[in-house]
Amino acid sequence: MRPINVWQALARPRYLLTSWPWRSAGYLLSSAPVGLAALVAITVGATVGTVLSVVLIGLPLLALLALSGVPVAATERLRLRLVDNRPAPTPHQVPAEPGLLAWARTRFWEQATWRELGYALVFATVLWPLDLIMLACALAVPLGLLATPVLMMTVGDGEESRVLKMWTATSMPEAIATAVVGLLMFPVCGYVLGIMAVARAELTRLLIAPPAPNLGARVTELVRSRVRLVDAFEAERRRIERDLHDGAQQRIVALTMALGLARLDAPPGPLADQLAKAHDEAGRALAELRELIQGIHPKVLADFGVAAAVADAADRSAIPVDVTLDLPGRLPESVEAAAYFVVCEALPNIGKHSGARRAEVTGRHADGRLVVEIRDDGRGGADAERGSGLTGLADRVSVLDGRIALNSPPGGPTSLRVEIPCEPTEPTERCG
C-alpha cells in the first residue's frame, strides 16, 4: 500500500528514493511566496482601510479584510496535498440561500472564518519565515560542508577555508573529507525535512481543517438513536408475542378442541382415522407455536426478570446447568433480553457440540455493568469465525455498547463472557 503522507513514508526503508523528501522541501519553500503575498495584501488592505475609514469609505474594506483568511486557507489546503494526500475538507457552511448577501452573512457568522483569519495573520507574520529558517538550517550544514573544497580553492587560495564559521580546514585532504561528511549528511537532511514538513502540515490541518465541531453531539445522538432502535425492536417483539398468544394460539386451541370432539363423535373408520391425524397435527402445531412464543419473549422474563428466565432456560437444557445470578434489581428490558438470549443461544450449543457433562451460568452487576459468564467442561475448540451464531450475539450485545469474549482452547473448558453497561431499575429477588 502506498503511503498517503510523509509520516507514513518516513517509516518505509525506501523513503529517500521516493519523491517525498523533495515534496517536503517544496512544501516548506512554497510557503514563502504565499505568505509574502498574504502579508502584502493584509498590510495594504489594513492601511488603506484605516486611512479611508475617516470618510467611511474604508469601513467596507476593513470588513472585507476579515474575509482575507478564506483564500489563504483555501490555498493552504491545496498546498497540503504536497505532503499529505488525506482530504482536508473546508469547514465552511453552505449558505441557505443563493446570492452574495447570503454568502457574506454566512461567512461572517461562522466560526471557521475567524479561525482562518487568525491563521492568515499568523502565517503572514510568523509561519512562512519560520518555514524558510527551518529549510535553511536543514540544508545549510550539508551544503556548507560540501562546499569546503570549492571555497578553499577560490577564497582560501588552496591553503585554508573556514567551515560553517566554526573551524578551519587547513589542507585539501581535510577539505575533501569535510565534503564527504557533508555528502553523507544529505540523507539525514531528507529525514529532517520530512519531520519538519509533517509538523508544519499537522499544525495547518489543525487550524484550517479541524474535526467537525459537532462530532461529539453526532456520536451522542447516534448512541441515543441506537438505544431507541433497540427499544422499538423489543416493543415490536412484545407485540408479536402478544398477537400470537392472544390470536393465533387461541384459534389453534379452539381448532384442536373441535377436532377432538369431532374425533369422539365420528364412528370408527377412515374418517375417524383422518380426524385423529388432524387432531395430532393441530396439537403439534400448538406446541411449536408455544415454543415460538416462548422464544420471542418469555413471560417469565417480562414478569420476574433475567435471573428467573435464565433459571427457567437452565431447567429446559439437555445437560445439567448450575445458575448463580447475583443481581441487585431489575435491569432495563433491552439489557435483560440481550443477556437472556445470549444464554438461550449458548446452552443449546453446549448440549449439541461441546460434549460437556455440565455447564454453569454466573452473573453479577458490578461497576455499572452486567457481567454474565457461561462455562462448560466440554472439549473446547469453539471458533466464532466458523459460524454466525456468536457473531449475531456479538452484534446484539454491541448495540447496547456491550462486548463478548470467548475463551475455548482445544480440550476445554469453554467460557463465554458477556458485559453490558446498565443500571438497576428496581429491586428484585436474588437467584442462585
Coordinates of C-alpha atoms in Angstrom, one line a residue:
M1 CA 0.0 0.0 0.0
R2 CA 1.4 3.4 -1.0
P3 CA 1.9 5.9 1.8
I4 CA -0.7 8.7 1.9
N5 CA 1.5 11.3 3.7
V6 CA 5.1 12.0 4.6
W7 CA 4.7 10.5 8.1
Q8 CA 3.8 7.1 6.6
A9 CA 6.6 7.4 4.0
L10 CA 9.2 8.1 6.8
A11 CA 8.6 4.6 8.1
R12 CA 9.5 3.0 4.7
P13 CA 13.1 1.9 4.0
R14 CA 13.0 3.4 0.5
Y15 CA 11.9 6.8 1.7
L16 CA 14.9 8.6 0.3
L17 CA 14.4 7.1 -3.1
T18 CA 10.9 8.5 -3.4
S19 CA 9.6 11.9 -4.1
W20 CA 8.5 12.6 -0.5
P21 CA 11.8 14.4 0.6
W22 CA 11.5 16.7 -2.4
R23 CA 7.8 17.3 -1.8
S24 CA 8.7 18.1 1.8
A25 CA 11.3 20.7 0.7
G26 CA 8.8 22.1 -1.8
Y27 CA 6.1 22.4 0.8
L28 CA 8.4 24.4 3.1
L29 CA 9.8 26.5 0.3
S30 CA 6.4 27.3 -1.3
S31 CA 5.1 28.9 1.9
A32 CA 7.3 31.9 1.2
P33 CA 5.5 33.3 -1.8
V34 CA 2.1 32.5 -0.4
G35 CA 2.9 34.0 3.0
L36 CA 4.6 37.1 1.5
A37 CA 1.6 37.7 -0.8
A38 CA -0.7 37.4 2.2
L39 CA 1.4 39.8 4.3
V40 CA 1.4 42.4 1.5
A41 CA -2.4 42.1 0.9
I42 CA -3.3 42.3 4.6
T43 CA -0.9 45.2 5.2
V44 CA -2.1 47.2 2.2
G45 CA -5.7 46.4 3.0
A46 CA -5.4 47.4 6.6
T47 CA -3.5 50.6 5.8
V48 CA -5.9 51.8 3.1
G49 CA -8.9 50.8 5.1
T50 CA -7.8 52.6 8.2
V51 CA -6.9 55.8 6.2
L52 CA -10.2 55.8 4.3
S53 CA -12.3 55.0 7.4
V54 CA -12.1 58.7 8.2
V55 CA -14.5 59.3 5.4
L56 CA -16.4 56.0 6.0
I57 CA -15.2 54.5 2.6
G58 CA -12.6 52.3 4.3
L59 CA -15.1 50.6 6.6
P60 CA -16.4 48.2 4.0
L61 CA -12.7 47.5 3.0
L62 CA -11.9 46.7 6.6
A63 CA -14.9 44.4 6.8
L64 CA -13.8 42.6 3.7
L65 CA -10.4 42.3 5.2
A66 CA -11.9 39.9 7.8
L67 CA -12.5 37.5 4.9
S68 CA -8.9 37.5 3.8
G69 CA -8.3 34.3 5.7
V70 CA -10.7 32.4 3.3
P71 CA -8.5 32.5 0.2
V72 CA -5.3 31.9 2.3
A73 CA -6.8 28.9 3.9
A74 CA -8.0 27.6 0.6
T75 CA -4.5 27.9 -0.8
E76 CA -3.1 26.2 2.2
R77 CA -5.5 23.2 1.8
L78 CA -4.1 22.9 -1.7
R79 CA -0.5 23.1 -0.5
L80 CA -1.2 20.3 2.0
R81 CA -1.5 17.9 -1.0
L82 CA 2.3 18.2 -1.4
V83 CA 2.9 16.3 1.9
D84 CA -0.5 14.7 2.8
N85 CA -2.9 13.1 0.4
R86 CA -5.7 12.9 3.0
P87 CA -8.6 15.2 2.2
A88 CA -8.7 18.5 4.0
P89 CA -12.4 19.5 3.6
T90 CA -13.4 23.1 4.1
P91 CA -15.2 23.8 7.4
H92 CA -17.4 26.4 5.8
Q93 CA -21.1 26.0 5.7
V94 CA -23.1 26.2 2.6
P95 CA -25.4 29.3 2.5
A96 CA -29.0 28.6 3.0
E97 CA -29.9 30.9 0.1
P98 CA -28.2 31.8 -3.2
G99 CA -26.7 35.2 -3.7
L100 CA -23.7 37.3 -2.5
L101 CA -25.5 38.7 0.6
A102 CA -26.4 35.3 1.9
W103 CA -22.8 34.1 1.3
A104 CA -21.3 37.1 3.2
R105 CA -23.8 36.7 6.0
T106 CA -22.9 33.0 6.4
R107 CA -19.2 33.7 6.3
F108 CA -19.3 36.5 8.9
W109 CA -21.3 34.5 11.3
E110 CA -19.5 31.2 11.2
Q111 CA -16.5 30.4 13.4
A112 CA -14.4 29.0 10.6
T113 CA -14.0 32.4 9.0
W114 CA -12.5 33.9 12.1
R115 CA -10.3 30.9 12.7
E116 CA -8.9 31.2 9.2
L117 CA -8.4 34.9 9.7
G118 CA -6.3 34.2 12.7
Y119 CA -4.3 31.6 10.8
A120 CA -3.7 34.0 7.9
L121 CA -2.3 36.6 10.3
V122 CA 0.0 34.1 12.0
F123 CA 1.0 32.6 8.6
A124 CA 1.8 36.0 7.1
T125 CA 3.9 37.2 10.0
V126 CA 5.4 34.1 11.6
L127 CA 4.9 30.8 9.9
W128 CA 6.4 31.4 6.4
P129 CA 9.6 32.9 7.8
L130 CA 9.9 30.0 10.2
D131 CA 9.5 27.6 7.3
L132 CA 12.4 29.3 5.4
I133 CA 14.5 29.2 8.6
M134 CA 13.9 25.5 9.1
L135 CA 14.6 24.8 5.4
A136 CA 17.8 26.8 5.5
C137 CA 19.0 25.2 8.7
A138 CA 18.4 21.7 7.3
L139 CA 20.2 22.4 4.1
A140 CA 22.9 24.8 5.3
V141 CA 25.0 22.2 7.2
P142 CA 25.4 19.6 4.4
L143 CA 25.8 22.3 1.7
G144 CA 28.4 24.2 3.8
L145 CA 30.4 21.0 4.4
L146 CA 30.1 20.0 0.7
A147 CA 31.3 23.4 -0.5
T148 CA 34.5 23.4 1.6
P149 CA 36.9 22.3 -1.2
V150 CA 35.5 24.9 -3.6
L151 CA 35.8 27.6 -1.1
M152 CA 39.4 26.6 -0.3
M153 CA 40.4 26.7 -4.0
T154 CA 38.6 30.0 -4.6
V155 CA 38.5 32.1 -1.5
G156 CA 41.3 30.4 0.5
D157 CA 43.8 30.2 -2.3
G158 CA 44.2 26.5 -1.7
E159 CA 45.6 26.9 1.8
E160 CA 42.7 27.1 4.2
S161 CA 39.0 27.6 4.4
R162 CA 36.5 28.3 7.2
V163 CA 33.9 25.6 7.6
L164 CA 30.5 26.8 8.7
K165 CA 32.2 29.7 10.6
M166 CA 33.2 27.1 13.2
W167 CA 36.6 25.7 12.3
T168 CA 39.3 26.0 9.6
A169 CA 40.2 23.3 7.1
T170 CA 44.0 23.8 6.6
S171 CA 44.6 21.2 3.8
M172 CA 42.9 19.9 0.7
P173 CA 42.6 16.3 2.1
E174 CA 40.9 17.8 5.2
A175 CA 38.6 19.8 2.9
I176 CA 37.7 16.7 0.8
A177 CA 37.0 14.7 4.0
T178 CA 34.7 17.5 5.2
A179 CA 32.9 17.5 1.8
V180 CA 32.4 13.7 2.1
V181 CA 30.8 14.2 5.5
G182 CA 28.5 16.8 4.0
L183 CA 27.6 14.4 1.3
L184 CA 26.7 11.7 3.8
M185 CA 24.6 14.2 5.7
F186 CA 22.2 14.7 2.8
P187 CA 20.2 11.5 3.7
V188 CA 19.8 12.8 7.2
C189 CA 18.7 16.1 5.8
G190 CA 16.0 14.3 3.8
Y191 CA 14.6 12.8 7.1
V192 CA 14.8 16.1 8.9
L193 CA 12.9 17.9 6.1
G194 CA 10.2 15.2 6.2
I195 CA 9.8 15.6 10.0
M196 CA 9.6 19.4 9.7
A197 CA 7.0 19.1 6.9
V198 CA 4.9 16.7 9.0
A199 CA 4.9 19.0 12.0
R200 CA 4.1 22.1 9.8
A201 CA 1.3 20.3 7.9
E202 CA -0.3 18.9 11.1
L203 CA -0.4 22.4 12.6
T204 CA -2.0 23.7 9.4
R205 CA -4.6 20.9 9.3
L206 CA -5.4 21.5 13.0
L207 CA -6.1 25.2 12.4
I208 CA -7.8 25.3 9.0
A209 CA -9.4 21.8 8.7
P210 CA -10.3 20.8 12.2
P211 CA -12.7 17.9 13.0
A212 CA -16.3 18.7 12.9
P213 CA -17.2 20.7 16.0
N214 CA -20.4 18.8 16.5
L215 CA -18.9 15.4 16.1
G216 CA -19.4 14.7 19.8
A217 CA -23.1 15.7 19.5
R218 CA -23.4 13.4 16.5
V219 CA -21.9 10.5 18.3
T220 CA -24.2 11.1 21.3
E221 CA -27.3 11.3 19.0
L222 CA -26.1 8.1 17.3
V223 CA -25.9 6.3 20.6
R224 CA -29.3 7.5 21.6
S225 CA -30.9 6.6 18.3
R226 CA -29.3 3.1 18.6
V227 CA -30.9 2.7 22.0
R228 CA -34.2 3.9 20.7
L229 CA -34.0 1.4 17.9
V230 CA -33.3 -1.4 20.4
D231 CA -36.3 -0.4 22.5
A232 CA -38.5 -0.2 19.4
F233 CA -37.3 -3.7 18.4
E234 CA -38.1 -5.1 21.8
A235 CA -41.5 -3.4 21.8
E236 CA -42.2 -5.0 18.4
R237 CA -41.2 -8.4 19.7
R238 CA -43.6 -7.9 22.6
R239 CA -46.4 -7.0 20.2
I240 CA -45.8 -10.1 18.0
E241 CA -45.7 -12.3 21.1
R242 CA -48.9 -10.8 22.4
D243 CA -50.7 -11.2 19.0
L244 CA -49.5 -14.8 18.7
H245 CA -50.6 -15.6 22.2
D246 CA -54.0 -13.9 22.1
G247 CA -54.8 -14.6 18.5
A248 CA -53.2 -17.5 16.6
Q249 CA -52.7 -19.6 19.7
Q250 CA -56.3 -19.3 20.8
R251 CA -57.5 -20.2 17.3
I252 CA -55.3 -23.3 17.2
V253 CA -56.5 -24.3 20.7
A254 CA -60.1 -23.9 19.5
L255 CA -59.3 -26.0 16.4
T256 CA -57.7 -28.7 18.5
M257 CA -60.7 -28.9 20.7
A258 CA -63.1 -29.0 17.7
L259 CA -61.1 -31.8 16.1
G260 CA -61.0 -33.7 19.4
L261 CA -64.8 -33.5 19.8
A262 CA -65.3 -34.5 16.1
R263 CA -63.0 -37.4 16.6
L264 CA -65.0 -38.6 19.6
D265 CA -68.3 -38.4 17.7
A266 CA -67.1 -40.0 14.5
P267 CA -67.7 -43.7 14.0
P268 CA -64.7 -46.0 13.6
G269 CA -63.4 -45.9 10.1
P270 CA -61.3 -43.9 7.6
L271 CA -63.0 -40.6 8.7
A272 CA -62.1 -41.2 12.4
D273 CA -58.5 -42.0 11.4
Q274 CA -58.2 -38.8 9.4
L275 CA -59.7 -36.8 12.3
A276 CA -57.2 -38.4 14.6
K277 CA -54.3 -37.4 12.3
A278 CA -55.6 -33.8 12.0
H279 CA -56.0 -33.7 15.8
D280 CA -52.4 -34.8 16.4
E281 CA -51.1 -32.3 13.8
A282 CA -53.0 -29.5 15.5
G283 CA -51.5 -30.5 18.8
R284 CA -48.0 -30.4 17.4
A285 CA -48.7 -27.1 15.7
L286 CA -49.9 -25.7 19.1
A287 CA -46.7 -27.0 20.8
E288 CA -44.5 -25.4 18.2
L289 CA -46.3 -22.1 18.4
R290 CA -45.9 -22.1 22.2
E291 CA -42.2 -22.7 21.8
L292 CA -42.0 -19.9 19.3
I293 CA -43.8 -17.6 21.7
Q294 CA -41.5 -18.6 24.5
G295 CA -38.5 -17.9 22.3
I296 CA -39.7 -14.4 21.2
H297 CA -40.1 -13.0 24.7
P298 CA -40.9 -15.4 27.5
K299 CA -43.4 -14.4 30.1
V300 CA -41.1 -15.2 32.9
L301 CA -38.6 -12.7 31.6
A302 CA -41.1 -10.0 31.5
D303 CA -42.7 -10.7 34.9
F304 CA -39.7 -11.8 37.0
G305 CA -36.6 -10.7 35.3
V306 CA -33.5 -12.2 33.7
A307 CA -32.5 -14.3 36.8
A308 CA -35.7 -16.2 36.8
A309 CA -35.7 -16.5 33.0
V310 CA -32.2 -17.9 32.9
A311 CA -33.1 -20.4 35.6
D312 CA -36.1 -21.5 33.6
A313 CA -33.9 -21.9 30.5
A314 CA -31.4 -24.0 32.5
D315 CA -34.2 -26.3 33.6
R316 CA -35.1 -27.0 30.0
S317 CA -31.4 -27.6 29.0
A318 CA -30.3 -31.0 27.7
I319 CA -27.4 -31.1 30.2
P320 CA -27.3 -30.1 33.9
V321 CA -26.7 -26.3 34.4
D322 CA -25.9 -24.6 37.6
V323 CA -27.2 -21.0 37.8
T324 CA -25.8 -18.3 40.1
L325 CA -27.1 -14.8 39.3
D326 CA -26.5 -12.1 42.0
L327 CA -28.4 -9.1 40.8
P328 CA -29.4 -6.1 42.9
G329 CA -32.6 -5.4 41.0
R330 CA -34.4 -5.4 37.7
L331 CA -32.4 -4.2 34.8
P332 CA -33.5 -2.3 31.6
E333 CA -35.7 -4.5 29.4
S334 CA -33.3 -4.4 26.5
V335 CA -30.3 -5.5 28.7
E336 CA -32.3 -8.3 30.3
A337 CA -33.5 -9.5 26.8
A338 CA -29.9 -9.4 25.4
A339 CA -28.5 -11.3 28.3
Y340 CA -31.3 -13.9 28.3
F341 CA -31.0 -14.6 24.6
V342 CA -27.2 -15.0 24.9
V343 CA -27.7 -17.7 27.5
C344 CA -30.5 -19.3 25.4
E345 CA -28.2 -19.4 22.4
A346 CA -25.2 -20.7 24.3
L347 CA -26.9 -23.6 26.3
P348 CA -28.2 -25.5 23.2
N349 CA -24.9 -25.1 21.5
I350 CA -23.2 -26.6 24.6
G351 CA -25.6 -29.5 24.5
K352 CA -25.1 -30.2 20.8
H353 CA -21.5 -29.5 20.1
S354 CA -19.3 -29.4 23.2
G355 CA -19.7 -32.9 24.6
A356 CA -19.9 -31.3 28.0
R357 CA -21.4 -33.1 31.0
R358 CA -22.2 -30.0 32.9
A359 CA -22.5 -26.2 32.4
E360 CA -22.6 -23.2 34.7
V361 CA -24.1 -19.7 34.3
T362 CA -23.0 -17.0 36.6
G363 CA -23.8 -13.3 36.7
R364 CA -23.4 -10.2 38.7
H365 CA -23.8 -6.4 38.5
A366 CA -20.6 -4.5 39.3
D367 CA -19.2 -1.1 38.3
G368 CA -22.3 -0.2 36.3
R369 CA -22.1 -3.4 34.1
L370 CA -24.0 -6.6 33.9
V371 CA -21.5 -9.5 33.6
V372 CA -22.7 -12.9 32.6
E373 CA -20.4 -15.9 32.1
I374 CA -21.4 -19.3 30.6
R375 CA -18.8 -22.1 31.2
D376 CA -18.8 -25.8 30.3
D377 CA -16.4 -28.7 30.8
G378 CA -16.6 -29.8 27.1
R379 CA -13.9 -30.4 24.5
G380 CA -13.5 -26.7 23.6
G381 CA -12.2 -25.5 20.3
A382 CA -15.2 -23.2 19.6
D383 CA -14.4 -20.6 17.0
A384 CA -16.5 -17.5 16.4
E385 CA -15.3 -17.2 12.8
R386 CA -16.6 -20.6 11.7
G387 CA -20.3 -19.8 12.4
S388 CA -22.7 -16.9 12.5
G389 CA -24.2 -17.6 15.9
L390 CA -21.6 -15.9 18.1
T391 CA -21.3 -13.1 15.5
G392 CA -25.0 -12.5 15.8
L393 CA -24.8 -12.5 19.6
A394 CA -21.9 -10.0 19.5
D395 CA -23.8 -7.7 17.2
R396 CA -26.8 -7.9 19.5
V397 CA -24.7 -7.0 22.6
S398 CA -22.7 -4.3 20.8
V399 CA -25.9 -2.4 20.0
L400 CA -26.1 -1.9 23.8
D401 CA -22.4 -0.9 23.9
G402 CA -21.5 -4.3 25.4
R403 CA -18.9 -6.8 24.5
I404 CA -18.5 -10.6 24.3
A405 CA -15.3 -12.6 25.0
L406 CA -14.9 -16.2 24.0
N407 CA -12.2 -18.5 25.5
S408 CA -12.3 -22.0 24.2
P409 CA -8.9 -23.7 23.9
P410 CA -8.7 -27.2 22.4
G411 CA -9.5 -29.7 25.1
G412 CA -11.7 -27.2 27.0
P413 CA -13.0 -25.8 29.1
T414 CA -15.0 -23.1 27.2
S415 CA -16.0 -19.8 28.7
L416 CA -18.3 -17.1 27.1
R417 CA -18.3 -13.8 28.9
V418 CA -20.8 -11.0 28.3
E419 CA -20.6 -7.5 29.6
I420 CA -23.3 -4.9 29.1
P421 CA -23.3 -1.4 30.7
C422 CA -26.5 -0.8 32.7
E423 CA -28.0 0.3 36.0
P424 CA -30.7 -1.4 38.0
T425 CA -34.3 0.0 37.7
E426 CA -36.0 -1.6 40.7
P427 CA -35.2 -4.2 43.4
T428 CA -35.8 -7.8 42.8
E429 CA -35.1 -11.2 44.5
R430 CA -31.7 -12.9 44.2
C431 CA -31.5 -16.1 42.2
G432 CA -28.8 -18.6 43.0

